[in-house]
XYZ file of C-alpha atoms in Angstrom:
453
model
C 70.394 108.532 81.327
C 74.317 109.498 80.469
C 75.123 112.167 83.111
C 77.424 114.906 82.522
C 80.565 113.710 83.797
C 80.116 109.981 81.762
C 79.588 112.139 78.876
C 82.432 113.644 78.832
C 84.424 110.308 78.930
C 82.508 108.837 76.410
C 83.285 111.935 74.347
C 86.642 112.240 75.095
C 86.905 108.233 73.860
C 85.304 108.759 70.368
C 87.208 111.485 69.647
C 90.331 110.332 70.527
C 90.361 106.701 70.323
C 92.771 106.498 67.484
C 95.117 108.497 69.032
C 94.715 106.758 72.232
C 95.233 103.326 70.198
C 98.362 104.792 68.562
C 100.402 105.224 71.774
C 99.452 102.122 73.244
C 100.189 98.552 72.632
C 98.351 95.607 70.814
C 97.127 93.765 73.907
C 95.834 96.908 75.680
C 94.117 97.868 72.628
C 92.330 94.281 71.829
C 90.220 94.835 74.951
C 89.530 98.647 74.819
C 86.161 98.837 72.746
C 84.727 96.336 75.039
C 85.334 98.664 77.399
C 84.290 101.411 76.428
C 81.016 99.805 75.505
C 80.615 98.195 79.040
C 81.424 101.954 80.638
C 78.538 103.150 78.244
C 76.490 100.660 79.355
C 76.954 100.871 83.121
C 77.581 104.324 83.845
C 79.562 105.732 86.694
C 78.077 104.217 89.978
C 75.766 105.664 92.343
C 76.007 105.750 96.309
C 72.723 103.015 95.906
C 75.691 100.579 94.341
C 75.948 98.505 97.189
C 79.943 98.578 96.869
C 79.957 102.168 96.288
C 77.390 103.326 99.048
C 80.133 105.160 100.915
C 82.102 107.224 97.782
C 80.576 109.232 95.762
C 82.169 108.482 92.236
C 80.125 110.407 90.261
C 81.203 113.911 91.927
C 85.168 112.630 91.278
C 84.875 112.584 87.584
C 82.633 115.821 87.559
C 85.893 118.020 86.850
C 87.417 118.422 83.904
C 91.071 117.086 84.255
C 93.404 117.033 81.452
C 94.863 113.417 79.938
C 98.450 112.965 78.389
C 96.729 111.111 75.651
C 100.023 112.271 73.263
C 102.241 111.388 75.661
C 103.614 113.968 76.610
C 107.187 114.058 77.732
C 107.046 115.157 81.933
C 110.059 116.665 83.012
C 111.352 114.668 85.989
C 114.469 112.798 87.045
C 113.012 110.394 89.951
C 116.589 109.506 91.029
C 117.238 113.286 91.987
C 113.443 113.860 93.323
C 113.353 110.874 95.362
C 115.830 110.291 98.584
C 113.879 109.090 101.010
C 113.473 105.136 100.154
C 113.042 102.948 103.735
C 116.612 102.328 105.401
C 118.512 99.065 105.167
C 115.298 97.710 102.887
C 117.769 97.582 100.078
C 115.007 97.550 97.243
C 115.569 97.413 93.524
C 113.606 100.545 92.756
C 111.888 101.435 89.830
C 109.417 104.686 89.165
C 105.916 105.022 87.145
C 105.906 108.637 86.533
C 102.001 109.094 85.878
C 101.002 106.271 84.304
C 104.125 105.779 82.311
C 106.791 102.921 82.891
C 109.863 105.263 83.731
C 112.524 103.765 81.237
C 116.197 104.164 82.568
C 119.231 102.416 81.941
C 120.941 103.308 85.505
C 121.418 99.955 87.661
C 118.204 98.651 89.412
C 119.864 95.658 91.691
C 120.196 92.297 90.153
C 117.018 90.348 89.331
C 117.514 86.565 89.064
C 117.016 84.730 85.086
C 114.030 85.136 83.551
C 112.624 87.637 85.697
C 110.787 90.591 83.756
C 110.122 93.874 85.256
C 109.114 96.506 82.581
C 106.964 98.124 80.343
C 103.859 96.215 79.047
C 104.597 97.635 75.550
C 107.927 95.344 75.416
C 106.283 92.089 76.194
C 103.448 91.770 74.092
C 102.845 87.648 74.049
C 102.999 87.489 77.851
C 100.708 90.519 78.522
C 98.607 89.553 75.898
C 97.606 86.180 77.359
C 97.032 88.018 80.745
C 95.915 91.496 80.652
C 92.484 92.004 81.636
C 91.301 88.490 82.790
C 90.793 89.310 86.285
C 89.613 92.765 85.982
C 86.690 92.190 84.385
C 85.504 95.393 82.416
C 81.665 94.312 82.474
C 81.661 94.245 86.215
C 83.034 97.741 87.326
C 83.039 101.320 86.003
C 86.086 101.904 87.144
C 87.728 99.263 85.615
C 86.354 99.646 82.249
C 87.402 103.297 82.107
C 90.915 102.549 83.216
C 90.953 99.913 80.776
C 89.092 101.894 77.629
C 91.645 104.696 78.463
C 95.613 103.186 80.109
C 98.007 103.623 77.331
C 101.110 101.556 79.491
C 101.438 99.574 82.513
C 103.907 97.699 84.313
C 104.807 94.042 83.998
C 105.985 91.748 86.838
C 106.903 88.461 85.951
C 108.488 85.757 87.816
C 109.215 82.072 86.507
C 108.150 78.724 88.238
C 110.301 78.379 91.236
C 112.336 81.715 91.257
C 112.574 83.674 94.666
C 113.428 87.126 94.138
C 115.640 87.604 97.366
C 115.376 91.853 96.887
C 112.330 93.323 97.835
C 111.100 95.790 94.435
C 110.086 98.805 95.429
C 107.870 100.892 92.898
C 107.653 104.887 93.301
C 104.755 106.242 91.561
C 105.533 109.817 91.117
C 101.982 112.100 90.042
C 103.416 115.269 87.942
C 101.067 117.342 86.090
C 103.750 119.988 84.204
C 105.125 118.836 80.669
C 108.394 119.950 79.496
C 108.131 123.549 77.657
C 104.905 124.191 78.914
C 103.517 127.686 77.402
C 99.953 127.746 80.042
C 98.974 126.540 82.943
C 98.331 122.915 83.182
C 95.258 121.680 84.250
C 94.127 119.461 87.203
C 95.189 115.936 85.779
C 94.060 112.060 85.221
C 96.405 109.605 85.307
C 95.154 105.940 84.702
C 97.898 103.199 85.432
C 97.786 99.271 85.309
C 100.000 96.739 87.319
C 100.223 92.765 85.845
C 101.981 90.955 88.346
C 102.302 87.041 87.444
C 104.129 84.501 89.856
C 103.900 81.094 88.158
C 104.270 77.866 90.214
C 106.546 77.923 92.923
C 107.650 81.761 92.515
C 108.541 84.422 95.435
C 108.248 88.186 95.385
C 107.927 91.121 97.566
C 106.687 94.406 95.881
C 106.486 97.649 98.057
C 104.343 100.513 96.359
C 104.975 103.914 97.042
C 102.309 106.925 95.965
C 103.568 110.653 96.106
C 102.478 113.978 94.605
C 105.575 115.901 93.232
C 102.873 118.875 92.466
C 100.584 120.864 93.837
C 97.974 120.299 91.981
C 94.646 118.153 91.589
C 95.260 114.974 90.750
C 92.256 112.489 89.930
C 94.035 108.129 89.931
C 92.543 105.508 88.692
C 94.717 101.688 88.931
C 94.113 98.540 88.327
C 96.542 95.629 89.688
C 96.183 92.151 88.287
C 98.183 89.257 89.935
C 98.053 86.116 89.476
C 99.582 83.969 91.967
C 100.726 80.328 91.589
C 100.527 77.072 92.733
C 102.959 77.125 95.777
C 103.706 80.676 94.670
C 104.147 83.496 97.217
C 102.942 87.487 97.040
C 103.432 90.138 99.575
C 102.379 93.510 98.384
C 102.327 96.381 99.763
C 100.358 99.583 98.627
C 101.572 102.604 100.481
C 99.944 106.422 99.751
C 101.386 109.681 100.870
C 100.327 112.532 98.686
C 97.962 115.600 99.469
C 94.267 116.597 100.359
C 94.406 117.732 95.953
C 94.915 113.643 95.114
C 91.668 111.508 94.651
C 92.932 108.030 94.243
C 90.706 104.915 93.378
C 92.415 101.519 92.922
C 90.954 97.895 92.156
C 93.509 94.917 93.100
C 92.464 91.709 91.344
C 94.279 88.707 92.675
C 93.703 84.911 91.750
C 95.219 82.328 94.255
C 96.061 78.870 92.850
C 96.354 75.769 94.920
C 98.852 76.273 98.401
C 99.656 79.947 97.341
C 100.340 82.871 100.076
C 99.212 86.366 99.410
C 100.396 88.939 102.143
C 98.416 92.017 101.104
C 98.611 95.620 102.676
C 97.071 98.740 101.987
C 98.451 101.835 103.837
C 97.273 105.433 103.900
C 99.568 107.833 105.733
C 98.357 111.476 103.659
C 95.691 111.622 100.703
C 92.439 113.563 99.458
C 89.891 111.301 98.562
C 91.075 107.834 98.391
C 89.103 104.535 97.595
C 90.531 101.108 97.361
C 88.960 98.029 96.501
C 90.090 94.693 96.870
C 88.839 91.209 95.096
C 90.598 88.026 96.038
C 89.563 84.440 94.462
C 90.708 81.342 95.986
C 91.244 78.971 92.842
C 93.037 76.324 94.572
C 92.951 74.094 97.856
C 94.923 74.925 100.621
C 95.934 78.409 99.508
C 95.569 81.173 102.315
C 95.342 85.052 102.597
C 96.594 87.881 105.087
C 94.690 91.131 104.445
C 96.084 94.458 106.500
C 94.737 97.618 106.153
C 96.243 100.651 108.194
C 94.727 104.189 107.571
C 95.126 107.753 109.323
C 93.089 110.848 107.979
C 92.575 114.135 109.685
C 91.316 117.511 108.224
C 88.264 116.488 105.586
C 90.067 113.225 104.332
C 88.299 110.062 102.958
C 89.369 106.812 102.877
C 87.140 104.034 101.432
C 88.263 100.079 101.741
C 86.247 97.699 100.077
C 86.985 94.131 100.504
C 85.634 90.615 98.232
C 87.116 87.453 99.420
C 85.612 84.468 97.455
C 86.353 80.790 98.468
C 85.787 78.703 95.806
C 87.481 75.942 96.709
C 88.433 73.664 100.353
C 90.686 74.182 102.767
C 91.620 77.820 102.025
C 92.023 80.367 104.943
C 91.665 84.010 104.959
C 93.009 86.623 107.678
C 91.584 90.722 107.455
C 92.328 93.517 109.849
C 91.774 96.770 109.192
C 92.476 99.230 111.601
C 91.422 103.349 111.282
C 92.353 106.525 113.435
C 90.008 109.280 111.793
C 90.790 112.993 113.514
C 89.025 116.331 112.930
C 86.146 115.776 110.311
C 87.806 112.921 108.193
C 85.247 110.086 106.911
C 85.894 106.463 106.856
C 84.731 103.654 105.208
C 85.087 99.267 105.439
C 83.187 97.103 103.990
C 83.754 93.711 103.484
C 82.633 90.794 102.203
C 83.784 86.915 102.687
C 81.785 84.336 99.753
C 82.245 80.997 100.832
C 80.825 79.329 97.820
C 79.165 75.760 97.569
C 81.308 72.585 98.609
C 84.777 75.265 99.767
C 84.207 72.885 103.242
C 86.511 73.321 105.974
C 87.129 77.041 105.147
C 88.457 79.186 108.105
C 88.074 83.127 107.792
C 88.244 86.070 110.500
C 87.491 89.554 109.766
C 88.047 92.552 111.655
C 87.855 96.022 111.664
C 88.650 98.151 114.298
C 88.168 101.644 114.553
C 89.178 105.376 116.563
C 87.498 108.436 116.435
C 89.060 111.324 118.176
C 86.556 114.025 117.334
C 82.887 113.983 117.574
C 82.928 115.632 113.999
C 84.811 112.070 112.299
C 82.279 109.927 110.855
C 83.111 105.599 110.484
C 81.237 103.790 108.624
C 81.636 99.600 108.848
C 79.952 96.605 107.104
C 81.490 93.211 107.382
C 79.549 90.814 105.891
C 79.545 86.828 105.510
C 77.859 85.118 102.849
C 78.227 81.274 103.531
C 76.457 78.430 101.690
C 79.008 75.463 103.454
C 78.129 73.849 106.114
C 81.967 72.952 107.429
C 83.767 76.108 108.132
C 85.117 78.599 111.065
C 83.876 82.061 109.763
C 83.289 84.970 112.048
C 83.595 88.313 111.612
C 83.559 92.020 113.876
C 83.773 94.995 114.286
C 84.304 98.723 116.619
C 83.779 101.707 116.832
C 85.239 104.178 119.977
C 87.230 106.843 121.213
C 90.152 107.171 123.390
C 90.003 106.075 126.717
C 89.366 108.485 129.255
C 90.030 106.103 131.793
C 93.534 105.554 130.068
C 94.574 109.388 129.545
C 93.510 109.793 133.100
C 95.832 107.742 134.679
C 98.635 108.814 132.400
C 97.973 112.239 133.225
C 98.204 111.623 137.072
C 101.551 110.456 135.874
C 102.643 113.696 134.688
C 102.435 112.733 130.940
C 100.315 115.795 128.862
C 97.380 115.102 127.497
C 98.692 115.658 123.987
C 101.241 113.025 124.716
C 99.171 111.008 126.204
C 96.240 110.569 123.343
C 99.434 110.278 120.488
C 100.591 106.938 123.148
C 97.126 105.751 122.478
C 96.606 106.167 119.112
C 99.990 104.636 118.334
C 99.481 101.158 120.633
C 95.659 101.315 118.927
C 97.428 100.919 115.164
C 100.378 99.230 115.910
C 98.464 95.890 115.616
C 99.058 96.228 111.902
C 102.109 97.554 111.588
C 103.581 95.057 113.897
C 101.996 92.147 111.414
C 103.775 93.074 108.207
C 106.742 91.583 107.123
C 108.935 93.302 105.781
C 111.149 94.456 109.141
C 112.952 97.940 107.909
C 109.149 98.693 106.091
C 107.902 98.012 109.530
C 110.292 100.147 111.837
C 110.109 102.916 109.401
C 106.502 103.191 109.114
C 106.291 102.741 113.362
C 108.152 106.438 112.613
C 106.153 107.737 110.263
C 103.135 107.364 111.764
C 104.041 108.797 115.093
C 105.269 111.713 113.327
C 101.940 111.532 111.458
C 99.587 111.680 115.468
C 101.677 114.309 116.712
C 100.646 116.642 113.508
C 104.391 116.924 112.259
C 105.105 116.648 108.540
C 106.875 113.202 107.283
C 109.142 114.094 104.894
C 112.221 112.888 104.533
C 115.368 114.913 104.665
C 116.348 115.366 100.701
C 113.345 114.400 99.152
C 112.283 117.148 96.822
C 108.653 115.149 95.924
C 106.134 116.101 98.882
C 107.428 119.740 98.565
């Protein structure tokens, strides 16, 4: 049975589905009635979807938000709005306002030869031969409606053996106010796609930055393909600060060939309703993974990580910790899943999530899970649940230190496990800041950025 707020999708797609094809490119559009079919077909998930049993999806897409299906020009200069990228990082920054490539001709830093970072629409043979292999439509709601509905994306591309020294830094800006507006503009969808690909040998560091530069509802979906070399090497780094008005759900796809690193971290400073899911595929021997999660919600926040790691091969090694500090009557979610598959012998894998409630009122919910069928392999996995030490905030009280001072100490040493493991050093030292400013309630904006106000 279609349910109201699938309906309205699959409405909105019939309708509009020439117009949506018209303002998109060729290899976006090759794959879009497939996925509209396979979002017909599967519906929006329910909370007795065994990856969705802690979000309900169904109630996100029950509003009606407005789409820029025309394209609509939105009125912002990101080089004026945003002033607060991480000291001494020295990033080449680019911006995705929406779900649009922002397409400026002011200098971004120096990329080495043959390395493409752009618009989807300008590189149609490349995307084309890429786009939508790893994100499966048939498998995921989600991912079929981004995909039946994402009219540009951005394109990372980085030629066998190329290290891109500069760290890229991507700002995606949510606006919901087009130029000459004559009414009020609606609570908006935005639907944005990422295609990162590092062929053999390649090096990049990519630093994603979400922020609201309205007050207004926002509803995010994204979808990040990468596919990572032999030899090739991936951090990336996923980074939301917007409001309690922004639900944000994002699928990362990534495909490891043989001896590839992915460094992958997810972190979640100020949001709404956030869900992000994560499915990595070792494809090649001797590859390995590092997985970091570091989230802080207060108020009625949610944040929802859901985790796939499938070894398909030998020899492959993958790292998770996910930490949580959950305040006042936030919700939290992990669940995650490591699939050692048949003959991927000698397969080491830890998981671990760790988590902090300060309130009786903060609900955690945990699930790591192993599913083995090898017989050679280190695998374990864990996971907590607490509050603060009373034993710790009363000795540091007997000290003389307050007992507000003394439960922001705590919560700080408790999450900078994962801070302290990423590695990008200024990223590091700024977010120590930001999230100490976060515990002791003040707000993290910087001084001259006009988009969190």
């Amino acid at each position: 049975m279609i349910t109201s707020s699938e309906k309205q999708y699959i409405d909105l797609y019939e309708q509009a589905r020439q117009m949506i094809m018209d303002h998109a490119p060729e290899a976006m559009n090759a794959v879009r009635d497939q996925a509209f079919e396979d979002f017909r077909n599967q519906g929006f998930p329910t909370k007795k979807v065994e990856r969705y049993k802690y979000t309900d999806v169904q109630k996100l897409f029950e509003p009606d938000y407005g789409v820029n299906i025309n394209r609509l020009q939105i009125p912002v200069d990101p080089y004026e709005a945003f002033h607060c990228d991480v000291p001494n990082l020295s990033t080449s920054l680019y911006f995705v306002v929406n779900d649009m490539f922002y397409h400026d001709e002011k200098p971004k830093g120096h990329l080495p030869e043959g390395v493409i970072i752009g618009s989807m629409r300008d590189y149609p043979e490349l995307v084309a031969k890429y786009y939508a292999q790893l994100a499966k439509t048939d498998g995921d709601a989600i991912t079929a409606l981004n995909t039946m509905l994402a009219q540009d994306g951005m394109l990372v591309y980085v030629p066998k053996n190329v290290k891109v020294d500069r760290a890229i830094q991507v700002i995606n800006i949510l606006k919901a106010t087009p130029k000459n507006a004559q009414r009020v503009v609606p609570d908006l969808m935005v639907n944005r796609r990422v295609l990162i690909i590092l062929e053999e040998g390649a090096e990049i560091k990519m630093l994603f930055c979400d922020h609201a530069a309205d007050d207004r509802g926002f509803l995010a979906t994204q979808i990040i393909e990468a596919y990572v070399g032999e030899n090739a090497s991936l951090d990336l780094y996923c980074m939301e600060e917007t409001h309690h008005k922004n639900i944000r759900l994002s699928n990362v796809y990534i495909d490891q060939q043989a001896n590839s690193r992915v460094n992958h971290n997810v972190i979640t400073l100020h949001n709404g309703i956030t869900r992000n899911r994560l499915d990595l595929t070792f494809s090649g021997e001797g590859a390995e993974c590092q997985c970091y999660g570091c989230v802080i919600a207060d108020k009625q926040q949610h944040v929802d990580n859901n985790t796939l790691i499938t070894h398909k091969v030998p020899h492959c090694n993958s790292q998770e910790l996910y930490k949580y500090v959950l305040d006042e009557k936030a919700t939290g979610a992990f669940a995650g899943r490591v699939l050692v598959e048949h003959g991927a012998q000698k397969t080491t894998s830890q998981m671990t999530n760790q988590n902090l409630t300060t309130t009786k009122e903060a609900r955690m919910y945990t699930q790591p899970m192993l599913e083995i069928y090898a017989d050679d392999v280190k695998c374990a996995h864990g996971s907590t649940v607490g509050q603060l030490n009373d034993a710790a905030l009363f000795y540091m009280r007997q000290r003389g230190i307050s007992l507000k001072e003394a439960k922001v100490l705590l919560q700080n040493a408790f999450i900078n496990e994962v801070i302290d493991k990423m590695q990008l050093e200024p990223l590091r030292d700024r977010l120590h800041y930001l999230v100490e400013k976060r515990f002791r309630g003040e707000l993290n904006k910087c001084a001259g950025c006009k988009l969190c106000k």
